[in-house]
Coordinates of C-alpha atoms in Angstrom, one line a residue:
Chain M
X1 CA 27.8 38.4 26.1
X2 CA 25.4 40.8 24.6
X3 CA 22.0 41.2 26.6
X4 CA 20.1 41.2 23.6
X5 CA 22.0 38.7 21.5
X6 CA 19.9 37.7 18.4
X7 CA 22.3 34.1 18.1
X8 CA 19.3 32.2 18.3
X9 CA 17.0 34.6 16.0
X10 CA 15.6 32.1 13.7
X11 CA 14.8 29.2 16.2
X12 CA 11.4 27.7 17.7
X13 CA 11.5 26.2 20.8
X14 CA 8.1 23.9 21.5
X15 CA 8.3 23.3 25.4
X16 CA 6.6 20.5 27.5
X17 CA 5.9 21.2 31.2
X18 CA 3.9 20.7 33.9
X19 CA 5.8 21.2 37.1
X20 CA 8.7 23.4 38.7
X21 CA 8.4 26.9 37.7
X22 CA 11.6 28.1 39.3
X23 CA 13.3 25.9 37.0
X24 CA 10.9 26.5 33.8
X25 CA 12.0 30.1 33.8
X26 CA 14.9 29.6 34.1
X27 CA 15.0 27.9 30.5
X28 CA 12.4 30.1 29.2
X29 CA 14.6 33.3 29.9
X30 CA 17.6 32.1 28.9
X31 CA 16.2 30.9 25.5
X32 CA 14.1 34.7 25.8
X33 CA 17.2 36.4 26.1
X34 CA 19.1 35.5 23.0
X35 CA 16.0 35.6 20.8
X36 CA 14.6 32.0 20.2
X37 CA 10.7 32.1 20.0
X38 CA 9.2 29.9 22.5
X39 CA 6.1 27.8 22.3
X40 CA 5.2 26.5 25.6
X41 CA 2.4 23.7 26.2
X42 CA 1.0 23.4 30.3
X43 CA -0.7 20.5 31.2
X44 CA -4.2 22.4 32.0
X45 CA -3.7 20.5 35.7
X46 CA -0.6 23.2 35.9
X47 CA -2.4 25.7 37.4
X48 CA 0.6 27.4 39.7
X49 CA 3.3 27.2 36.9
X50 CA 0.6 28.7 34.2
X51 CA 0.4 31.5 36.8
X52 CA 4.0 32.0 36.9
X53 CA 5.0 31.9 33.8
X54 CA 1.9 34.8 32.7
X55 CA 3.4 37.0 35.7
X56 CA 6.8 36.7 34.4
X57 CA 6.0 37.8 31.2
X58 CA 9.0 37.0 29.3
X59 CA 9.3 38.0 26.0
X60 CA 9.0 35.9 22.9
X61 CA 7.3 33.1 24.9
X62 CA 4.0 32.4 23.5
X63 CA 1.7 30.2 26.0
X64 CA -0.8 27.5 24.4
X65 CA -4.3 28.9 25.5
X66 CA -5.9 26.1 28.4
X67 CA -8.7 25.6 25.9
X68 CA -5.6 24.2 23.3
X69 CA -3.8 21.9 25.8
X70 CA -4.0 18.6 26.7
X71 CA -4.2 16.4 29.9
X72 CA -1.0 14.5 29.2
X73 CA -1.1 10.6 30.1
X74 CA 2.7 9.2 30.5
X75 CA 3.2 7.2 27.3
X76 CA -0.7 8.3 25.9
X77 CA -1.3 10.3 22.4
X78 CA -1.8 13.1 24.0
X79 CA 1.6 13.6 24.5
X80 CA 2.1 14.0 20.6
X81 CA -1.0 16.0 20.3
X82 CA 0.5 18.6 22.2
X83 CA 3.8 18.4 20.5
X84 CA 1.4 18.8 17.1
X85 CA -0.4 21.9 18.8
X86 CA 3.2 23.3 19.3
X87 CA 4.5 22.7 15.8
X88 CA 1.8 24.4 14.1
X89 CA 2.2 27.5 16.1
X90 CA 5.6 27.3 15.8
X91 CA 5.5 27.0 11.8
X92 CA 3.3 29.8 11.9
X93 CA 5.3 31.9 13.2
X94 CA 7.5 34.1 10.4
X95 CA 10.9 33.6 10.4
X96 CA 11.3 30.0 12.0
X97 CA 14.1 28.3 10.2
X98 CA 14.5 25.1 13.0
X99 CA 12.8 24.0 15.6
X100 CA 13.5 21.9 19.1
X101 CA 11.6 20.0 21.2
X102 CA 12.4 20.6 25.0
X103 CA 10.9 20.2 28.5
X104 CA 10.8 22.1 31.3
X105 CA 13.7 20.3 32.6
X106 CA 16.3 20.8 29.5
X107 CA 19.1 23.0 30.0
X108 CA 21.5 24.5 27.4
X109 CA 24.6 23.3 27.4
X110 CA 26.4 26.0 25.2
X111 CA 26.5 29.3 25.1
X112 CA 24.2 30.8 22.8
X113 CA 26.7 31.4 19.9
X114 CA 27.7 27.8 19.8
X115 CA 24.7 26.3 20.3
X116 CA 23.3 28.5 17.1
X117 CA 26.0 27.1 15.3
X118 CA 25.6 23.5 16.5
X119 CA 22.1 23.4 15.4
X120 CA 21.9 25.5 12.7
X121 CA 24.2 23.0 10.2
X122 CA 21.2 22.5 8.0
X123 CA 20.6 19.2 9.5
X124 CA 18.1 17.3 11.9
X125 CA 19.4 16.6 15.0
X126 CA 18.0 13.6 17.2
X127 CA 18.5 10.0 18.1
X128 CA 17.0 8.2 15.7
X129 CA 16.9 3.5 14.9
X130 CA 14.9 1.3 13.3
X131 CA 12.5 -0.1 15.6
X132 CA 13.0 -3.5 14.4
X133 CA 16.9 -3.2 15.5
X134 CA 15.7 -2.7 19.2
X135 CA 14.6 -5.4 21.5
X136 CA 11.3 -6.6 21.0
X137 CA 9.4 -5.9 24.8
X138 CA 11.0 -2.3 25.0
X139 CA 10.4 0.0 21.6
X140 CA 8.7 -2.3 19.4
X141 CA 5.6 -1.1 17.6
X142 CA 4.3 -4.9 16.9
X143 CA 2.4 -4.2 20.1
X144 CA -0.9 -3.5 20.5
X145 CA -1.7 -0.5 23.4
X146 CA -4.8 0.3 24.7
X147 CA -5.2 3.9 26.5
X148 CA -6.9 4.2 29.3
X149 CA -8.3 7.0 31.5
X150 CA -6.2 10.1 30.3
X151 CA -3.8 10.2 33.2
X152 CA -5.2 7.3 35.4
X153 CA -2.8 5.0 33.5
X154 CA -1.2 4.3 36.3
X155 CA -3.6 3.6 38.5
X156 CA -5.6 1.1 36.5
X157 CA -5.0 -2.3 37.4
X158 CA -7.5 -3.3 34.3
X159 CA -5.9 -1.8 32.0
X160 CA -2.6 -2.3 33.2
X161 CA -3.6 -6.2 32.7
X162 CA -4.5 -5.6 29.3
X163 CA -1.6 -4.0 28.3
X164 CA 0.6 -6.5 29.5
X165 CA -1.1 -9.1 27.6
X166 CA -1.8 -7.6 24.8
X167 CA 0.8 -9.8 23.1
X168 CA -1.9 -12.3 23.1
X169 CA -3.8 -10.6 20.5
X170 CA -0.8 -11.4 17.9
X171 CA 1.4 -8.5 16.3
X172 CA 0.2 -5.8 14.7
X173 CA 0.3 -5.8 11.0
X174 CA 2.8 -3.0 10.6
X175 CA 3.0 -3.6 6.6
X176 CA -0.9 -2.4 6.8
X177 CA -0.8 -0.2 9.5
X178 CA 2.2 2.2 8.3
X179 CA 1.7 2.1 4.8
X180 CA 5.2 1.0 3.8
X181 CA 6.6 3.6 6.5
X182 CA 9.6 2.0 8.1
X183 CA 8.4 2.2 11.8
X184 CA 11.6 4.4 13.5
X185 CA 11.7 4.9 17.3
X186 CA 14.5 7.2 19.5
X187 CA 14.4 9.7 21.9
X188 CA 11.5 12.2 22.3
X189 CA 13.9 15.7 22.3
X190 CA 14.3 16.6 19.0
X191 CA 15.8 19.3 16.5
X192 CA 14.2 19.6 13.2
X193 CA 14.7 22.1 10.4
X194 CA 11.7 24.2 9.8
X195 CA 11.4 23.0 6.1
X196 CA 11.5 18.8 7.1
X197 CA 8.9 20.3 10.0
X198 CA 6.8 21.6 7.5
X199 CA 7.1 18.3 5.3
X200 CA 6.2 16.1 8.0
X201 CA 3.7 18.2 9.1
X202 CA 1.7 18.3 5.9
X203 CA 2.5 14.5 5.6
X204 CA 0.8 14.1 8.3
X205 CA -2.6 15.9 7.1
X206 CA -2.5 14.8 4.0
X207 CA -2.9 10.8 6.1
X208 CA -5.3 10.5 8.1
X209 CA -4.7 6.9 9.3
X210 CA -1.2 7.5 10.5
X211 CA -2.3 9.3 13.6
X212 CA -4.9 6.6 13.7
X213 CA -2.2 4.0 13.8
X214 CA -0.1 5.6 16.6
X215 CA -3.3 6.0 18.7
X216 CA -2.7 2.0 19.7
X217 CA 1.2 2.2 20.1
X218 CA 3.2 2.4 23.1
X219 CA 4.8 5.6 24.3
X220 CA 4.2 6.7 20.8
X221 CA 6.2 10.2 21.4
X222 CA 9.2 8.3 21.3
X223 CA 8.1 7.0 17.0
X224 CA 5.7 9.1 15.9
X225 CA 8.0 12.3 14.6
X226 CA 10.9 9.9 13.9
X227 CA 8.7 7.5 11.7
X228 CA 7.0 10.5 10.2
X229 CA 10.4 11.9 9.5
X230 CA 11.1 8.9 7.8
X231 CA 8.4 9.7 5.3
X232 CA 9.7 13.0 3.9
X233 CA 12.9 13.4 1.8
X234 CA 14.8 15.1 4.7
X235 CA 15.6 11.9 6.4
X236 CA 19.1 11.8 5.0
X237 CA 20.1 15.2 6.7
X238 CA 20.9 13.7 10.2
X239 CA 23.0 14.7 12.6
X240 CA 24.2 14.0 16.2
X241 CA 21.4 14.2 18.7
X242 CA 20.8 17.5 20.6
X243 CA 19.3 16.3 24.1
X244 CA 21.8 14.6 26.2
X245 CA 20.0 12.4 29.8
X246 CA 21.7 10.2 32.2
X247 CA 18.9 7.4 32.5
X248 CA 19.4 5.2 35.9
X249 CA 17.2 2.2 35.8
X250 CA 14.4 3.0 33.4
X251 CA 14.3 6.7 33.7
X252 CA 16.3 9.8 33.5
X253 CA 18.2 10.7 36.4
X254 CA 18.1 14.4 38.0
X255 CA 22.1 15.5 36.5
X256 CA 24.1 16.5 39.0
X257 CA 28.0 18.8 39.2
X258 CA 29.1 14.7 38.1
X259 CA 26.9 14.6 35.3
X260 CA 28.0 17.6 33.3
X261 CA 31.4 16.8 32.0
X262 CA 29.6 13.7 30.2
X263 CA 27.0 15.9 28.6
X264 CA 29.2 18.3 27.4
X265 CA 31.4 15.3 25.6
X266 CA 28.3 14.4 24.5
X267 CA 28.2 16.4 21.8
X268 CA 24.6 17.8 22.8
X269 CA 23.4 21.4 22.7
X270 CA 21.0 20.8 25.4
X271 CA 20.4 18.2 28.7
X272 CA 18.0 17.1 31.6
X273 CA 16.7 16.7 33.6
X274 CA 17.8 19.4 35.9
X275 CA 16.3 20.4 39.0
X276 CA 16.9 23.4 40.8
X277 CA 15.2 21.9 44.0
X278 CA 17.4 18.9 43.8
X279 CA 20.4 19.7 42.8
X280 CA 21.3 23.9 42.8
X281 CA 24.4 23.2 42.0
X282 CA 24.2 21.7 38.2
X283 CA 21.8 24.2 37.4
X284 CA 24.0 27.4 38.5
X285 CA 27.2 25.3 36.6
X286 CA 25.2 24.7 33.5
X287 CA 23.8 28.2 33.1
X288 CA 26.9 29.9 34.0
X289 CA 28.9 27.8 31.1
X290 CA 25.9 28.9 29.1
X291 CA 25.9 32.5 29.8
X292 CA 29.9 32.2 29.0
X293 CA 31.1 34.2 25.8
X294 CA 32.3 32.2 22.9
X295 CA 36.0 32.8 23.4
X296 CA 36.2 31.8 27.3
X297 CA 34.4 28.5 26.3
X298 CA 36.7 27.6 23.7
X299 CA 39.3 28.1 26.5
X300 CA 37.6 26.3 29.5
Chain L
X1 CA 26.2 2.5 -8.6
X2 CA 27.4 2.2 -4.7
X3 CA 30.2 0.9 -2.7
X4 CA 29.8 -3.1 -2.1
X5 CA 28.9 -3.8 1.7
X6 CA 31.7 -3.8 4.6
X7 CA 33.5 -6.4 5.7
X8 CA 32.5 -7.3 9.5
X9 CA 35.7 -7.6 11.4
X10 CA 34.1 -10.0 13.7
X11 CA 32.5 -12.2 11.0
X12 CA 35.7 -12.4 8.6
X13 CA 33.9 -14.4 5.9
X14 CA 30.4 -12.7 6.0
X15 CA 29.0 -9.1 5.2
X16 CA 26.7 -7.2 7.4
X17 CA 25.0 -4.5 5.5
X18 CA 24.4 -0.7 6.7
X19 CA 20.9 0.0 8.0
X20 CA 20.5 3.0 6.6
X21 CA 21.7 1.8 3.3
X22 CA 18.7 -0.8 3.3
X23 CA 16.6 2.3 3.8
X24 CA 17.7 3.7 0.6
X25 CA 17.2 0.8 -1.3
X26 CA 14.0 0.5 -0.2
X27 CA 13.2 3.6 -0.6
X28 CA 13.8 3.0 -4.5
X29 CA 11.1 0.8 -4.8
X30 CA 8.9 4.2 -4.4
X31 CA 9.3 4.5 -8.3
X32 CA 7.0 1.7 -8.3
X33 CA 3.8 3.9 -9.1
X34 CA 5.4 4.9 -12.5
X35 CA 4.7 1.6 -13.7
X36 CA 1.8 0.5 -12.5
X37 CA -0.5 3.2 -14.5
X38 CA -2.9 5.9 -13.0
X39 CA -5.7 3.1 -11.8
X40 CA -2.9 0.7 -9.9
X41 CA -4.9 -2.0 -10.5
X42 CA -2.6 -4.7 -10.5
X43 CA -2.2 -8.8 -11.8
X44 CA 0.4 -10.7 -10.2
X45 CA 1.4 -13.7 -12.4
X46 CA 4.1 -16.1 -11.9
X47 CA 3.5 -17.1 -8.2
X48 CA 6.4 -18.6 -6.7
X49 CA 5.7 -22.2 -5.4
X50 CA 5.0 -22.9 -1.5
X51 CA 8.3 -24.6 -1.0
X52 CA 10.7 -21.6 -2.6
X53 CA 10.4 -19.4 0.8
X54 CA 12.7 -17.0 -0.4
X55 CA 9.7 -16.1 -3.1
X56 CA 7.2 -16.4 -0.4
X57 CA 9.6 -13.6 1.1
X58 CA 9.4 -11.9 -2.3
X59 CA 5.5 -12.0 -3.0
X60 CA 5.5 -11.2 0.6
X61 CA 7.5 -8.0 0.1
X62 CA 5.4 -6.7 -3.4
X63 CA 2.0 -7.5 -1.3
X64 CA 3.5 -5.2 1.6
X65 CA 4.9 -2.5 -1.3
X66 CA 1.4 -2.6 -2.9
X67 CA -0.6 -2.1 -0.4
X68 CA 1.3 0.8 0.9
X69 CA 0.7 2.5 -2.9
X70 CA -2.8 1.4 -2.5
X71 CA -3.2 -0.9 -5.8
X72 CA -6.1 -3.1 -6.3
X73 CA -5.8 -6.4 -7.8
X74 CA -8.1 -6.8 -11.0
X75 CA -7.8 -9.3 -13.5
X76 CA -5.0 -9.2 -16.6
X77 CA -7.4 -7.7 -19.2
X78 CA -7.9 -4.6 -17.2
X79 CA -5.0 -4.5 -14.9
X80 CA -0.9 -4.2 -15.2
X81 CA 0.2 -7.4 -14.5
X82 CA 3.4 -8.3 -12.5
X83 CA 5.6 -11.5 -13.5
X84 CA 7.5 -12.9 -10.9
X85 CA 9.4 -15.2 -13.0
X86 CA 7.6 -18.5 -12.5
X87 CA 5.9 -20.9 -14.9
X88 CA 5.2 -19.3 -18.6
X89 CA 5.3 -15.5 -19.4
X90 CA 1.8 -14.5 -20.0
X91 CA 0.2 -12.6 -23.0
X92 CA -1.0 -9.7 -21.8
X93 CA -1.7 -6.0 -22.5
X94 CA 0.5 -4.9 -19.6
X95 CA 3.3 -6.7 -18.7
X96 CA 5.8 -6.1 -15.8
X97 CA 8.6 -8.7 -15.6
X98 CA 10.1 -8.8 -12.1
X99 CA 12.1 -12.2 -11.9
X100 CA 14.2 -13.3 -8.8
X101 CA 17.1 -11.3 -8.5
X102 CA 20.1 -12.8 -10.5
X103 CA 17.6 -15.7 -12.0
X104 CA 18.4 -16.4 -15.6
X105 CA 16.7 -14.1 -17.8
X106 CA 13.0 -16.3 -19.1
X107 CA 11.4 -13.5 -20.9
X108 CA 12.8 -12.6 -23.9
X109 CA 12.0 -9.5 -25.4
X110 CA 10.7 -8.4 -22.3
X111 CA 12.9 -6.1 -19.5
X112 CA 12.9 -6.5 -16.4
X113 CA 11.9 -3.8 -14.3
X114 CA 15.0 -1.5 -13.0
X115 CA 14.3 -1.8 -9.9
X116 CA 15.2 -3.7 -6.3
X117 CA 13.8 -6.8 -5.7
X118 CA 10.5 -6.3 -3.7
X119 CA 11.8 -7.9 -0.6
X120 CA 13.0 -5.2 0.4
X121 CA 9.7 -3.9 1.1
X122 CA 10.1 -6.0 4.1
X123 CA 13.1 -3.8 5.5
X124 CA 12.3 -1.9 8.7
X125 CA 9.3 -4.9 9.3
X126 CA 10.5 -7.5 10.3
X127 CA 12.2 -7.6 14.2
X128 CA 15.9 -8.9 14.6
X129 CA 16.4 -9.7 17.6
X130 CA 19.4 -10.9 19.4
X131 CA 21.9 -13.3 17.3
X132 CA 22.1 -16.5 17.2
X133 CA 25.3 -18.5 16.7
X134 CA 26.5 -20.9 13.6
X135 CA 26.2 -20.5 10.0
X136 CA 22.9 -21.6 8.0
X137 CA 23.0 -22.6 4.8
X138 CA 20.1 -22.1 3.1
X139 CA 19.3 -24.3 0.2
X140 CA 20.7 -24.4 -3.7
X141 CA 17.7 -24.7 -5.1
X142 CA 14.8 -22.9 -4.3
X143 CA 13.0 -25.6 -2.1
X144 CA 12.6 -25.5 1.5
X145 CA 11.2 -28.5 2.6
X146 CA 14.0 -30.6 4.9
X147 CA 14.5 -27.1 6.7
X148 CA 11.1 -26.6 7.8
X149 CA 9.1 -29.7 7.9
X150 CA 6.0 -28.1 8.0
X151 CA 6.5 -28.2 3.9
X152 CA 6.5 -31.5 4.0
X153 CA 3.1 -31.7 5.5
X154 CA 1.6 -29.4 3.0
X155 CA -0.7 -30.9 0.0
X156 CA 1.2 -30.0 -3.2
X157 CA 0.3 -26.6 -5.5
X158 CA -3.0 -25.6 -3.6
X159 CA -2.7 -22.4 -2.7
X160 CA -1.8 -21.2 0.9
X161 CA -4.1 -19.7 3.2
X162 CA -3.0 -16.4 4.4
X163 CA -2.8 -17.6 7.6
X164 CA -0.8 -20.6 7.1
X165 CA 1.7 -18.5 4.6
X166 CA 2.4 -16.3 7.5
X167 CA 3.1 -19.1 10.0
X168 CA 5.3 -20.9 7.6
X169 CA 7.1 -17.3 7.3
X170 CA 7.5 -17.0 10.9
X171 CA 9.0 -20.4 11.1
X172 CA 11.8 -19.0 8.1
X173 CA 12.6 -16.1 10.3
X174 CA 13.1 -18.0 13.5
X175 CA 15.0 -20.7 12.1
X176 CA 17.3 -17.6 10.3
X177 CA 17.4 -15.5 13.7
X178 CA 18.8 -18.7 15.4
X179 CA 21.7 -18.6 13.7
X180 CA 24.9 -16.1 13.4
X181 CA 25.2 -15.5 9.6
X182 CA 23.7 -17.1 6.8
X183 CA 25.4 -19.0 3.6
X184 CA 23.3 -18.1 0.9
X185 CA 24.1 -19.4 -3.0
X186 CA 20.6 -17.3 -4.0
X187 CA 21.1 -13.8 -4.0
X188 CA 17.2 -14.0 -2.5
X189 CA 19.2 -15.5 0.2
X190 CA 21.1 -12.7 0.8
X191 CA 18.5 -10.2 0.9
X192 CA 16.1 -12.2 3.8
X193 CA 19.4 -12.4 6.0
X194 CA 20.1 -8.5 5.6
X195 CA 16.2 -8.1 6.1
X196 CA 16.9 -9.8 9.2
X197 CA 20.1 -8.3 10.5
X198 CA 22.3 -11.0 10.3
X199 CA 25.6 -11.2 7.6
X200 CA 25.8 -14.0 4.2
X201 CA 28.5 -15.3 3.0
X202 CA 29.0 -13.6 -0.3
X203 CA 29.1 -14.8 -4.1
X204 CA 29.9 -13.3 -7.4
X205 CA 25.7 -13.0 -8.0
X206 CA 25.3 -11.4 -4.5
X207 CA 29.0 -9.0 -5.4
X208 CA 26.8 -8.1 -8.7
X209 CA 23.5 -7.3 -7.4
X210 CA 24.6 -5.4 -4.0
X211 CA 26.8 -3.5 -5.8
X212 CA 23.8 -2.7 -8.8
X213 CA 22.1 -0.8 -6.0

């Protein structure tokens, strides 16, 4: 493998993180060394990983300025307005021809080469359903959502109440609300090609009131860029998704040595959530299989 | 012109339609606009009556599609105005003819538009859920009232409060939802159940107009 590999010349990475810098820079250089632009977003609480990542210094990783970020709530908007603040720059950026959505916890799971080539077949590449198809207390967007306290969420029994009950109020008018949109919902990791990017972005300008609606839906980082994707002419280009996650329960597990056979099978040019601190052992397998040329992968 | 829908293997009588091709064919409807004029101030005439719920589905659907486009209703004289195929074709400057989907033609010398029926405005809206089992058959003619007996208590042609024409819509989509697949002699019929994820029985009309688009 060349040091300086340009096979992922060409490709924006917008990255969410807030913890774990060991493992961070670990992403960020690999993705650095074989020349994908990165766009990273720090929750402005990430005070000792926006530290490490400025000393490192790694090359074509751009850092969101404090003033820009957000203080990301599990499941609030702000979530998406970061992602937004990360797709503009992105876009900005000269040369951009596709774009993923990673955190700090993804992992490539091909070398460079073959991921280019995975992604770079001219389609999108997520998980992506019709909200109405999935069952009705988990995804749906008939649900009103109230916000509270950016980040105290949690910790609100109020507003926790409120939430819960808030089927009370009736459904929301989705008809109204979207416009004629056909609400969508999947997985938050995405892939997009720069010119459906640009589309949805300047759908989303161009309408006001769809931000507004997503304001009051649950989790809305997991419909916002999948409805909105719906609402440009590049919904047809799909392809297989690109993040691959083990979820146990309701969340996604920490992958460990077990874990990696599946995501590779999967089909998906990236996984998480890995953690260096957990488990040492995925990480080193995962980056060594990504740091692998071309022709030994084919063979292993 | 596209491939008719897919046999289900595990429904061998009934046909469950592609998600993503109910996308498409909603999509479509976004020709709408071309129609309606610059102003998209709209008329809409021929009102289906309370009991026909599959055209409380369809008026449902065009509401839905024009809002979305933003029209504003006005009266005929200065508005286009939308036939649904009900009662007599009115005399009007602009005239749109959108009848149920393989109704018998009633306006002569006037086309109807080329376009999907505006159910499927509905697509993407309206949740699933989990199956229910048995077959429904939904009525021959266009009249609803021994399936939901709320009809029955309604007072004959005043017009429904919006309120009371979404309850009466929410009773037609649980009473659908509870069952497995749908036998539907309307092609109307056909579209709610595919609206609602479940698979119809199908005829020669809903062969013809499933395969149209």
């Amino acid at each position: 493998m060349s040091a300086a590999s340009p096979a992922l010349a060409g490709l924006g990475c917008l990255v969410l993180a807030h913890d774990n810098p060991a493992q961070l820079l670990l992403l960020l250089g690999w993705l650095s060394r074989h020349g994908a632009a990165c766009h990273l977003h720090l929750d402005p609480r990430a005070a000792e990983v926006r530290g490490a990542v400025e000393r490192a210094a790694l090359p074509g990783v751009a850092l969101l300025p404090e003033a820009a970020s957000r203080r990301i709530a599990w499941g609030g908007f702000t979530m998406v307005e970061a992602t937004l603040a990360l797709l503009r720059a992105a876009l900005a950026r000269p040369g951009v021809t596709q774009l993923c959505l990673l955190s700090g916890t993804h992992l490539p799971l091909l070398p460079a080469e073959a991921l280019a080539a995975r992604l770079g077949d001219g389609r999108n590449h997520l998980d992506i359903r019709f909200a109405c198809m999935e069952p009705a207390e988990r995804e749906s967007l008939h649900r009103f959502w109230f916000r509270g306290v950016p980040g105290r969420q949690e910790t609100q029994p109020v507003v926790r109440w409120l939430n819960r009950h808030a089927w009370r109020l009736g459904p929301r008018d989705l008809a109204r609300g979207l416009r004629g949109l056909t609400p969508m919902v999947g997985s938050q990791w995405w892939h997009l090609t720069a010119a459906a990017a640009r589309a949805m972005l300047a759908f989303h300008d161009a309408n006001p009131w769809y931000a507004g609606f997503f304001r009051h839906a649950r989790i809305p980082d997991e419909s916002f860029f999948h409805t909105l994707l719906g609402a440009v002419p590049h919904m047809a280009e799909r392809g297989t998704p690109m993040s691959f996650q083990c979820m146990r329960g309701y969340s996604p597990a920490v992958l460990t040595p077990g874990d990696l056979a599946a995501a590779r099978a999967s089909g998906a040019a990236f996984a998480r959530k890995f953690d260096q601190r957990a488990e040492p052992e995925a990480v080193r397998l995962a980056l060594a299989a990504a740091e692998a040329d071309g022709a030994l992968s084919r063979a292993g | 012109m596209t491939a008719l829908p897919q046999r289900d293997p595990g429904h061998r009588d009934s046909w469950h339609l592609d998600p993503w091709r109910l996308e498409r064919i909603k999509r479509r409807l976004d020709a709408l606009p071309q129609w309606l004029g610059a102003d998209r101030r709209v008329c809409l005439a021929g009102q289906p009556p309370v009991e026909d719920i599959e055209g409380q589905f369809r008026l449902a659907g065009l509401r839905c599609l024009l809002t979305a486009l933003g029209a504003r209703p006005a009266p005929a004289a200065r508005a286009t105005t939308i036939w649904l195929g009900h009662g007599v074709l009115p005399v009007v400057p602009r005239l749109l003819v959108w009848p149920a989907p393989g109704a018998p033609a009633r306006a002569p010398g006037a086309a109807a538009l080329p376009l999907p029926d505006p159910m499927h405005a509905l697509w993407g809206l309206l949740a699933h859920h989990p199956p229910g089992t048995g077959l429904l058959h939904l009525p021959e003619v266009p009249d609803w009232r021994d399936m939901l007996p709320l009809l029955q208590r309604l007072p004959g042609r005043m017009p429904l409060l919006p309120r009371l024409r979404r309850a009466l819509l929410a009773r037609a989509q649980r009473l659908v939802r509870a069952h497995a697949e749908v036998a539907a002699p309307r092609v109307a019929g056909s579209i709610l159940a595919a609206l609602l994820g479940r698979g119809f029985r199908p005829t020669p009309a809903t062969d013809a107009y499933w395969g149209q688009w």
